[in-house]
Coordinates of C-alpha atoms in Angstrom, one line a residue:
X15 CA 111.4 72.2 115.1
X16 CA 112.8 75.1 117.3
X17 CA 111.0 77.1 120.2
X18 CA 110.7 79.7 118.4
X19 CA 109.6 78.5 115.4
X20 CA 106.7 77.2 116.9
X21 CA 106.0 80.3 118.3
X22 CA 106.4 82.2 114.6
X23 CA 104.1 79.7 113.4
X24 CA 101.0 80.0 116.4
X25 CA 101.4 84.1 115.9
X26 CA 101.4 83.7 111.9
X27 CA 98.3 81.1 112.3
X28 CA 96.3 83.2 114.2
X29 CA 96.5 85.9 111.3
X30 CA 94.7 82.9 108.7
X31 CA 92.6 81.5 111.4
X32 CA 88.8 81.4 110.4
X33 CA 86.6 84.3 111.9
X34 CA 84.8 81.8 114.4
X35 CA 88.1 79.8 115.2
X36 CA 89.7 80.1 119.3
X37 CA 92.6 81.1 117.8
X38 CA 91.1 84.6 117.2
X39 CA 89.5 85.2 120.8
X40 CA 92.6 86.6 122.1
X41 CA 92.9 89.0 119.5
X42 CA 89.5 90.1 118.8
X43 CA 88.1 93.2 120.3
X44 CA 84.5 94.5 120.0
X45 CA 83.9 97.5 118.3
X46 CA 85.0 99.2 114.8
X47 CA 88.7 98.3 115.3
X48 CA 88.2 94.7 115.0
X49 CA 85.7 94.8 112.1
X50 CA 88.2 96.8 110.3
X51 CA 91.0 94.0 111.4
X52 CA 88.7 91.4 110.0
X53 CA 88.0 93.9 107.2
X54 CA 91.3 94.0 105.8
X55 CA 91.9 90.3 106.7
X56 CA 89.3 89.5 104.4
X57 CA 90.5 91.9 102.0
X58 CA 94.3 90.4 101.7
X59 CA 92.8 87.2 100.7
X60 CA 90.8 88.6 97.9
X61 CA 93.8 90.2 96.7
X62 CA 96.1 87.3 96.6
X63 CA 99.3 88.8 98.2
X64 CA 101.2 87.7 100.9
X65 CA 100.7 88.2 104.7
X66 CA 99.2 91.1 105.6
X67 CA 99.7 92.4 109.2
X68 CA 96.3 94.5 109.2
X69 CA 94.8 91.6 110.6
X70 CA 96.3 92.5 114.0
X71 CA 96.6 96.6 113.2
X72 CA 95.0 96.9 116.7
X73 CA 98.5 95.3 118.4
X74 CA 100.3 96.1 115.6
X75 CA 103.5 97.4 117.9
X76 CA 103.9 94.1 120.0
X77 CA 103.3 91.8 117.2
X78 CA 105.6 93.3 114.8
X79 CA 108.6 93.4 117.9
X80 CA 107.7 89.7 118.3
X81 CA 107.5 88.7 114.8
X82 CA 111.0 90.7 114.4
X83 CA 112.9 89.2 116.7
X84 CA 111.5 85.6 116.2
X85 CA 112.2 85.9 112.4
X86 CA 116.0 87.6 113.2
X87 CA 116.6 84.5 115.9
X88 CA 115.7 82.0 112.6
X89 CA 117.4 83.3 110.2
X90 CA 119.7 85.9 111.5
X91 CA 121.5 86.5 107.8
X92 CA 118.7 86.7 105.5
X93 CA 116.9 89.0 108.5
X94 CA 119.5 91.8 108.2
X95 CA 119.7 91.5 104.2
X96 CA 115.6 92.6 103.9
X97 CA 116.2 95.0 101.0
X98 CA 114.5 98.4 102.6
X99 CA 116.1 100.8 100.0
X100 CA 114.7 101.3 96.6
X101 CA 117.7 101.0 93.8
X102 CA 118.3 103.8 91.4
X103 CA 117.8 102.5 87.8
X104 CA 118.1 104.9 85.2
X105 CA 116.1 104.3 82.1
X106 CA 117.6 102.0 79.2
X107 CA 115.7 104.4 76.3
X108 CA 118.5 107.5 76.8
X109 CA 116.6 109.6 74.5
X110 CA 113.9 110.2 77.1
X111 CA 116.0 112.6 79.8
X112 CA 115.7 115.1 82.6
X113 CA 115.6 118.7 81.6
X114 CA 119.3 118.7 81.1
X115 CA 119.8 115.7 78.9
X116 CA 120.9 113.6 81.2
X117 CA 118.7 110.0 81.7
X118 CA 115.4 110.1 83.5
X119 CA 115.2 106.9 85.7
X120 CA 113.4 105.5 88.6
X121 CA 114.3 104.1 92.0
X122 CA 112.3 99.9 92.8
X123 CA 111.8 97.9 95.2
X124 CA 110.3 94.4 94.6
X125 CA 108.3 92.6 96.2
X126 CA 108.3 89.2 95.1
X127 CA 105.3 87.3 95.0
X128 CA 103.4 90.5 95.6
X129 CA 100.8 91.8 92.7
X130 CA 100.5 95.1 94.3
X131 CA 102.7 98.2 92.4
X132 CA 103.1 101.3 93.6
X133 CA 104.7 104.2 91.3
X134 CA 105.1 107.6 92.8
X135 CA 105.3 110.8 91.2
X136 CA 107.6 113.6 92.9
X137 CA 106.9 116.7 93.3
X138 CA 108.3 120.3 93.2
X139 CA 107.0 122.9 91.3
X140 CA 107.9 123.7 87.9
X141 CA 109.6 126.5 85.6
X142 CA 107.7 128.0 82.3
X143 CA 110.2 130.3 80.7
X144 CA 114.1 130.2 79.6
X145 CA 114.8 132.7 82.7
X146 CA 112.8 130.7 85.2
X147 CA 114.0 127.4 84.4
X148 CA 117.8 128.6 84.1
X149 CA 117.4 130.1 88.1
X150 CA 115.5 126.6 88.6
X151 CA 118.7 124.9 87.0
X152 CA 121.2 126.6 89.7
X153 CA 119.0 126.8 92.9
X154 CA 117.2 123.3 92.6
X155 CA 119.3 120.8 89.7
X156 CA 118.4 117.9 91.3
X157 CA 114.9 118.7 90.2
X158 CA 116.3 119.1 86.4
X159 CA 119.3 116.5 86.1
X160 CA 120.2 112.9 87.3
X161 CA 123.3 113.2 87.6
X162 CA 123.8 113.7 91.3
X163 CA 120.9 111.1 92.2
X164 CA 121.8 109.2 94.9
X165 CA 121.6 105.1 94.2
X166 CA 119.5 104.2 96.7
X167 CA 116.3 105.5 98.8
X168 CA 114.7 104.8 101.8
X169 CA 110.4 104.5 101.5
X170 CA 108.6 107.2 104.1
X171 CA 104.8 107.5 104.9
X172 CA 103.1 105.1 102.0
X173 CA 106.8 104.1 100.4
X174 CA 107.8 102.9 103.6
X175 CA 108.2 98.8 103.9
X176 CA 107.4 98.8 107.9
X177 CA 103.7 98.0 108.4
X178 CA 104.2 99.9 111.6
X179 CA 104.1 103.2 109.0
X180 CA 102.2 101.5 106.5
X181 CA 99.6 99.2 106.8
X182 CA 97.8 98.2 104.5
X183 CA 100.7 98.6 101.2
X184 CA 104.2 98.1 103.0
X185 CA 104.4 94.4 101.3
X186 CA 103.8 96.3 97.7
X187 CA 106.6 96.9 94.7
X188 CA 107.5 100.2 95.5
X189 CA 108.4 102.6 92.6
X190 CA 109.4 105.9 93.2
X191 CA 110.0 108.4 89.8
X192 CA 112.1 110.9 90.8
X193 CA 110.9 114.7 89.0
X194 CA 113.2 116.3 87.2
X195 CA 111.0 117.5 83.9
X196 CA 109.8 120.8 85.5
X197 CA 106.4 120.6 83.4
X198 CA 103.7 119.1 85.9
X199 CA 104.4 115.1 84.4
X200 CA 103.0 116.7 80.9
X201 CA 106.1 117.4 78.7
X202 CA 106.5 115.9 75.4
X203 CA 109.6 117.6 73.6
X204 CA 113.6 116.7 73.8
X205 CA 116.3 119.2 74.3
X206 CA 117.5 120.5 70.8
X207 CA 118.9 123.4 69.7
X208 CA 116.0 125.0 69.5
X209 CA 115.1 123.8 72.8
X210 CA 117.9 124.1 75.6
X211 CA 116.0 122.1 78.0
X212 CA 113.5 118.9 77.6
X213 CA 110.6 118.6 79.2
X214 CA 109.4 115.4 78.9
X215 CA 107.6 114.1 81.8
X216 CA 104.6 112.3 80.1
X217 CA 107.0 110.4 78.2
X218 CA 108.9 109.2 81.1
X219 CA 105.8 107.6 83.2
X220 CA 105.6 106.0 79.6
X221 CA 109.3 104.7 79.7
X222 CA 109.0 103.7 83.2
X223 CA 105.8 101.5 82.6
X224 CA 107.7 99.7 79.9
X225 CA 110.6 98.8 81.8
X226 CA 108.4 97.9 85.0
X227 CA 106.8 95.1 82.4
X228 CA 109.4 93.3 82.4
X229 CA 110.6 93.3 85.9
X230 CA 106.8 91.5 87.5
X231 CA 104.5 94.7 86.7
X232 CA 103.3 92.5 84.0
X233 CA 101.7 89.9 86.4
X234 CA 100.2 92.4 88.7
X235 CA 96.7 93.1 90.0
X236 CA 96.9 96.4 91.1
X237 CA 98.5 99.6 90.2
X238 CA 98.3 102.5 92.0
X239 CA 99.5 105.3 90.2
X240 CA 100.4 107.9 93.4
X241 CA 102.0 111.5 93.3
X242 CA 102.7 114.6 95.6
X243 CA 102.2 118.2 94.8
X244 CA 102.9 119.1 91.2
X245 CA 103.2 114.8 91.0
X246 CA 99.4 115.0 92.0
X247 CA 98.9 116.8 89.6
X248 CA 100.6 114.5 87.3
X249 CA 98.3 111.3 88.1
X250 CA 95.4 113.4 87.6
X251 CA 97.2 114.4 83.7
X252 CA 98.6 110.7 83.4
X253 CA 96.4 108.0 85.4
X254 CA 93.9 107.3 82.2
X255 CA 97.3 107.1 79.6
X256 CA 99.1 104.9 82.0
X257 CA 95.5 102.5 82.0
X258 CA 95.5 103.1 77.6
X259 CA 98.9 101.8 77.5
X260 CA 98.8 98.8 79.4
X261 CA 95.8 97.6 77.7
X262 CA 97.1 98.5 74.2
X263 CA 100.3 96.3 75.4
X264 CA 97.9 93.6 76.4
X265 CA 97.3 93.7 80.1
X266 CA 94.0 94.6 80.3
X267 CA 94.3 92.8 83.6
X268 CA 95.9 95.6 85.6
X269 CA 93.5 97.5 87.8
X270 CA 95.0 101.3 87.5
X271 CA 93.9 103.8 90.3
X272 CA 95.2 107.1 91.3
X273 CA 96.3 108.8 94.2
X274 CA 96.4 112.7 94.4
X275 CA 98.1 114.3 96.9
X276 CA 98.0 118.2 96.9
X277 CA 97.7 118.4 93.6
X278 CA 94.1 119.4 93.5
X279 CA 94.6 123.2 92.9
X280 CA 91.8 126.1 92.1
X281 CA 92.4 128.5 89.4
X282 CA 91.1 131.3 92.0
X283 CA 91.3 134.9 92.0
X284 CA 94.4 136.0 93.7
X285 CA 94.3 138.1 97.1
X286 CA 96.8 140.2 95.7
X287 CA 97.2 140.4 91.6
X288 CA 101.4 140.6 90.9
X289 CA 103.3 140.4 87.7
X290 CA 103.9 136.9 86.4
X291 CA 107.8 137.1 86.6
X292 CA 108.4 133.5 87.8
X293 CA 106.5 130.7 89.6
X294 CA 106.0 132.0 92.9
X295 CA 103.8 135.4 91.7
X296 CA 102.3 134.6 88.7
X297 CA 98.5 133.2 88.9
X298 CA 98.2 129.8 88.2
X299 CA 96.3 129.8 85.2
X300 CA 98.6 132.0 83.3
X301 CA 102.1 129.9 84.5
X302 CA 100.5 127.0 83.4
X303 CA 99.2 128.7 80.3
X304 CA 102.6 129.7 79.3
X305 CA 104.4 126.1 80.7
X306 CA 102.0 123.9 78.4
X307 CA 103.3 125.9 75.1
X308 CA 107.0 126.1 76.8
X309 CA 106.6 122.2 77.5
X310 CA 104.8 121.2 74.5
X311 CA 102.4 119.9 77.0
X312 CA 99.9 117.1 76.6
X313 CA 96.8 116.1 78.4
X314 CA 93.9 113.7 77.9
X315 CA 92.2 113.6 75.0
X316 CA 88.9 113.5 77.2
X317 CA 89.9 116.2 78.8
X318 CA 90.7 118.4 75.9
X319 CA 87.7 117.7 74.5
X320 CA 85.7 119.7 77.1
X321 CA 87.4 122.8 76.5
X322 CA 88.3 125.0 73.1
X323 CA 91.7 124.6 71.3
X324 CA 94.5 127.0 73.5
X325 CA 92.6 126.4 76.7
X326 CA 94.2 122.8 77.3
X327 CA 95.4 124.5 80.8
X328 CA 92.1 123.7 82.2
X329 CA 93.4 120.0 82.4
X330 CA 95.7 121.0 85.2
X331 CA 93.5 121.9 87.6
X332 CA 91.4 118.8 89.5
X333 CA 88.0 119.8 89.5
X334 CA 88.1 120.3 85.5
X335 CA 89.7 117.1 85.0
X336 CA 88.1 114.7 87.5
X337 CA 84.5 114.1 85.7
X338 CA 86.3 113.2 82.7
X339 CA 88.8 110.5 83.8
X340 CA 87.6 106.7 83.6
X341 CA 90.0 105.1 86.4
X342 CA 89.1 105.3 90.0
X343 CA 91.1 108.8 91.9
X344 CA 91.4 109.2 95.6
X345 CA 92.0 112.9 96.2
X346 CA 93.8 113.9 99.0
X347 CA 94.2 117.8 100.3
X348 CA 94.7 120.1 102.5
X349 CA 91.9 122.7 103.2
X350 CA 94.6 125.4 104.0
X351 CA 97.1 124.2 101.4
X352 CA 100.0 126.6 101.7
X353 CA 101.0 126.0 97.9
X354 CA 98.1 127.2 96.8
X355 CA 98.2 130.1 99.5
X356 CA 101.4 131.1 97.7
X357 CA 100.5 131.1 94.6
X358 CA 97.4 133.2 95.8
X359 CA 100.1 135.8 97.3
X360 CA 99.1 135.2 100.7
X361 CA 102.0 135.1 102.8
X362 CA 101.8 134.0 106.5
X363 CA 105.4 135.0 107.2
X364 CA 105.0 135.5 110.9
X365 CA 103.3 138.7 111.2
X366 CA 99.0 139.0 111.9
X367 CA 97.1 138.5 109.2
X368 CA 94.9 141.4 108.3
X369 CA 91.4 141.0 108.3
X370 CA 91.1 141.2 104.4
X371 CA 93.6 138.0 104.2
X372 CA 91.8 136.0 107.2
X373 CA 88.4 136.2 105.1
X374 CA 90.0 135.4 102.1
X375 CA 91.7 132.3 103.9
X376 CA 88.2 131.1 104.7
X377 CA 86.4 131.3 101.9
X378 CA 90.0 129.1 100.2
X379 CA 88.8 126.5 102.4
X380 CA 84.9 126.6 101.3
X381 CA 85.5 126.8 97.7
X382 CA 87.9 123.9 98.1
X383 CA 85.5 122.2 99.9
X384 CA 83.0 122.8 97.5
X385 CA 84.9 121.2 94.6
X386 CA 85.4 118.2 96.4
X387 CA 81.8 117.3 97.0
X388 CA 81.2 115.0 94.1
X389 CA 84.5 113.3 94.5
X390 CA 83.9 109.9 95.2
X391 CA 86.9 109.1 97.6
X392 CA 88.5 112.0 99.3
X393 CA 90.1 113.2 102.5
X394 CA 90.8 116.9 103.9
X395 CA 91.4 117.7 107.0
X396 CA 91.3 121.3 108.0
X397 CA 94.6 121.8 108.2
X398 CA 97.5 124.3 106.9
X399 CA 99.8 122.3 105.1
X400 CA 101.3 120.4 101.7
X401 CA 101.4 117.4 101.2
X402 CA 101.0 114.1 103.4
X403 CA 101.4 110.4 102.1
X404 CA 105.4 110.3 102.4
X405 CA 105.3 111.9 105.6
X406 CA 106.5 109.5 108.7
X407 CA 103.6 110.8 110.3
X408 CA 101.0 110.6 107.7
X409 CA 98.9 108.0 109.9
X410 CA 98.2 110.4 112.6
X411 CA 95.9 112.8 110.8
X412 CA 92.4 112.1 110.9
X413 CA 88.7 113.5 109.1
X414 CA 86.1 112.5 111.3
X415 CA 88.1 109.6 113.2
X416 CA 88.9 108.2 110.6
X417 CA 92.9 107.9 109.5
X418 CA 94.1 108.1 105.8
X419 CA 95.7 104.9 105.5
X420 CA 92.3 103.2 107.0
X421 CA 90.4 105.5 104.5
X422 CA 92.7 104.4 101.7
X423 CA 92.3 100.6 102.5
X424 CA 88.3 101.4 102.8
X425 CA 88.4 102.8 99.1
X426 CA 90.5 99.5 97.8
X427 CA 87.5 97.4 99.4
X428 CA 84.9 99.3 98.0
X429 CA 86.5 98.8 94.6
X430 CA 87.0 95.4 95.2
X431 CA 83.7 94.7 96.0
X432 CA 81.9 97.2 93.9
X433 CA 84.0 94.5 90.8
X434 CA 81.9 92.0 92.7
X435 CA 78.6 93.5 93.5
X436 CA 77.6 96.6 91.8
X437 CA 78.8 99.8 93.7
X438 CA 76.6 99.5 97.4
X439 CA 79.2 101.4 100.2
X440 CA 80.5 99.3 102.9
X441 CA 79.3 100.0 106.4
X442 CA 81.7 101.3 108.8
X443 CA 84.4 102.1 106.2
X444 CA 84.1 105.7 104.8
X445 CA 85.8 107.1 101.9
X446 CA 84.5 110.8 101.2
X447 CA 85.8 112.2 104.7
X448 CA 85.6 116.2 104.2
X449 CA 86.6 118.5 107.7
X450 CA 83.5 120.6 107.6
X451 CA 85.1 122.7 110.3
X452 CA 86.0 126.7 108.9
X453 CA 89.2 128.0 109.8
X454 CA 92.8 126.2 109.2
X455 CA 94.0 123.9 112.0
X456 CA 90.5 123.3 113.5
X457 CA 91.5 119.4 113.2
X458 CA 93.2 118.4 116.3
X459 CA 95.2 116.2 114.4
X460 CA 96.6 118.5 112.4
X461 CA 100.5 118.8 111.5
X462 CA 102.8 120.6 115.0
X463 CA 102.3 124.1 114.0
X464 CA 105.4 126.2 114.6
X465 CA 106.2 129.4 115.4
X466 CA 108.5 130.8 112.0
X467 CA 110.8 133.1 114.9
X468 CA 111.0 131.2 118.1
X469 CA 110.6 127.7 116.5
X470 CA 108.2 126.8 119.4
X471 CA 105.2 124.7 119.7
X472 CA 101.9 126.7 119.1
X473 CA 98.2 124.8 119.5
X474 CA 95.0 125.7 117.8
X475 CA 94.5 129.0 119.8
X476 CA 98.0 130.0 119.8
X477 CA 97.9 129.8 115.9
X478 CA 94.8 131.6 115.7
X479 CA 95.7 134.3 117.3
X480 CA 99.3 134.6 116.0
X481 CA 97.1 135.3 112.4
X482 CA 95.2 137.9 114.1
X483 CA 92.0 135.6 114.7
X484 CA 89.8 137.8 116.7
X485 CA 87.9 135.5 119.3
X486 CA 85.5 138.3 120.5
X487 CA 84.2 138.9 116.8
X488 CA 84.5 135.7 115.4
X489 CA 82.2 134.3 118.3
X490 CA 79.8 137.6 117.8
X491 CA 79.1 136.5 114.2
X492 CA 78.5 132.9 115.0
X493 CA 76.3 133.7 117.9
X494 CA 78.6 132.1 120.5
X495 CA 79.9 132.6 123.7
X496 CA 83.9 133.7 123.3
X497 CA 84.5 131.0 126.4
X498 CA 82.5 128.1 124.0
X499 CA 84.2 129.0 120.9
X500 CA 87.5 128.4 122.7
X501 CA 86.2 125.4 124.1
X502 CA 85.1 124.2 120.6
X503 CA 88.5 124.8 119.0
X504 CA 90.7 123.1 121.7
X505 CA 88.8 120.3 121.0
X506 CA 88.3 120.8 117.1
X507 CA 84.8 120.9 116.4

């Protein structure tokens, strides 16, 4: 055996060597990072999939250069062939289509020997009448047809298979649904002449679950159903279905969760009431209202239940659904979300907020907060924003020190155990991290804010007072100091 063999295997040993073995010392360090290392260690094994780097997340960028270049130096062919992309398969059932008849489909990558599945829902608004959907068709097709889908994708943020971006599910099959039903993942109807476009996006997380049987998702342990924006949305409308069909096709096996990603919307007041001429101005409730008769929309029969017949729209929005769904949901959302800002015709274009807006942006924030309190697993930073788990840089944000990926993996412990030993919370591994902070980008970590004109930099203050955030009154009211309330938001408390 080669050099450098031998050196793959002592760096790949000391991942499997026992908590009290030598091998360990070197890489042990005192403190909350190397619980969490032994943590998610312990954690791989339970879930019977291969190697799992989180062992070592503490060095993760020297190890992973090692373990690179000593794998490349063994087998330098098979090294360069490590399938990255996720292949475009469009769906073998051609009577479940996009909006424009062509075939729905969904882009895979396997992971053999993995039991792990990930399946992420797209995002990207929707359309609720013939006029809105036609503008939709010219202005954004790829959201309505397949036919210009590229074959292949490359995995960001919690897609991504480079444990340096994700840690804890790089080695999992990766399944990303691209969206192009317009109708929130809820649609049930087919383009006839009746109907110029389909929308059926419940029927295609159907289709895609069938064909996924037969390619390993049959075997698996874990599925995490996952979606951004209106695809958050969609796991709250589609999680419990996806969990009822895989039992009623005999895999009762299959641990389904969900994963919502700024798809946690309020039906609020808007800050300024304006016609409902497409999806940008109209409220919320009544787009939706109008998209679930357009769509023939469904939702879960639990849900429905809770509400009188023609008011199914309360389905949509995650607070209404959330106490009625039976798999486990970690939310995930902005504070400050700037979809829900638009929809709420509050428009930060550049220009100083006025006073009236500024309040209004603040209380957004509380009565978000608010909703989320009795959600189990959760994380929302302060911050103005959309979206975050496909983002490269989605391990930088934190609530309370604590990152989303390390949050995630906390919540996939605390259901494994809680299968184990009733539902006691692990120590030193939180899961309902909520910024209690008031006003948007009072997390340091927050997304680079930039300026919309001069494309520069701005930090906390800048931002503040770019809105019109008026130190000398804002520190009045909270009976502060305007030097310490600077102080405090440089440093985000």
């Amino acid at each position: 055996m080669g050099t450098a063999a031998v050196h793959l295997l002592l760096l790949l040993g000391l991942l499997h060597a026992g908590p009290g073995g030598e091998g360990r010392k070197g890489w042990r360090r005192r403190g909350p990072a190397a619980r969490e290392r032994g943590e998610a260690a312990a954690a791989a094994a339970a879930e019977s999939f291969p190697l799992d780097f989180t062992a070592v997340e503490g060095n993760m960028d020297s190890f992973m250069a090692q373990v690179k270049s000593l794998a490349q130096s063994l087998y330098p062919c098979s090294a360069q062939a490590l399938p990255h992309d996720l292949r475009l398969h469009l769906l073998h059932n051609a009577s479940v289509t996009c909006n424009d008849g062509s075939p729905a489909g969904y882009y895979l990558k396997e992971s053999k020997g993995s039991r792990r599945w990930l399946l992420f829902l797209e995002g990207g608004w929707y359309c609720f009448n013939r006029e809105n959907c036609d503008t939709r068709y010219d202005t954004m097709r790829r959201l309505m047809s397949s036919r210009e889908w590229p074959a292949t994708r490359v995995g960001t943020g919690i897609l991504s298979s480079q444990p340096e971006e994700n840690p804890h599910w790089w080695n999992a099959n990766m399944v990303f649904i691209p969206y192009c039903s317009s109708d929130v993942w809820s649609g049930a109807s087919s383009k006839s002449e009746k109907n110029e476009y389909a929308f059926m996006g419940a029927l295609i997380i159907q289709e895609v679950i069938k064909e996924l049987v037969g390619k390993g998702l049959s075997t698996a342990k874990v599925l995490l159903l996952a979606g951004s924006s209106a695809g958050g949305t969609g796991v709250l409308l589609n999680v419990d279905r996806v969990a009822e069909q895989l039992e009623e096709m005999g895999y009762q096996g299959i641990q389904v969760r969900g994963l919502a990603d700024s798809g946690w919307f309020l039906d609020n007041k808007q800050y300024r009431r304006t016609d409902c001429i497409d999806t940008i101005t109209c409220a919320p409730t009544e787009a939706i209202r109008r998209g679930i008769r357009y769509w023939n929309g469904i939702v879960p029969e639990r849900c429905k239940l809770q509400f009188k017949e023609g008011e199914e729209w309360n389905c949509f929005f995650g607070y209404k659904i959330y106490p009625t769904l039976r798999c486990p949901v970690f939310v995930v959302q902005w504070l400050f979300d700037e979809a829900q800002l638009t929809v709420d015709n509050v428009h930060l274009t550049g220009q100083p907020v006025q006073e009236g807006q500024w309040l209004y942006i603040q209380n957004l924030g509380r009565e978000l907060r608010n909703t989320l309190k009795d959600v189990t697993a959760s994380f929302a930073p302060a911050c103005l924003s959309h979206e975050i788990i496909t983002r490269n840089h989605w391990t930088d944000i934190q609530v309370k020190g604590t990152s989303l990926p390390r949050a995630l993996h906390c919540w996939d412990r605390s259901l494994h155990e809680s299968n184990k030993n009733g539902k006691a919370p692990l120590k030193g591994c939180p899961i309902h991290l909520i910024d209690s902070c008031p006003w948007p980008h009072c997390n340091p970590s927050c997304p680079t804010i930039r300026d919309q004109f001069t494309g520069q930099e701005m930090n906390v203050i800048q931002f503040l007072m770019h809105m019109g955030f008026d130190v000398q009154k804002m520190a009045q009211q909270q009976g502060l100091e305007p030097s310490k309330l600077l102080g405090m938001l440089s440093s985000g408390n």
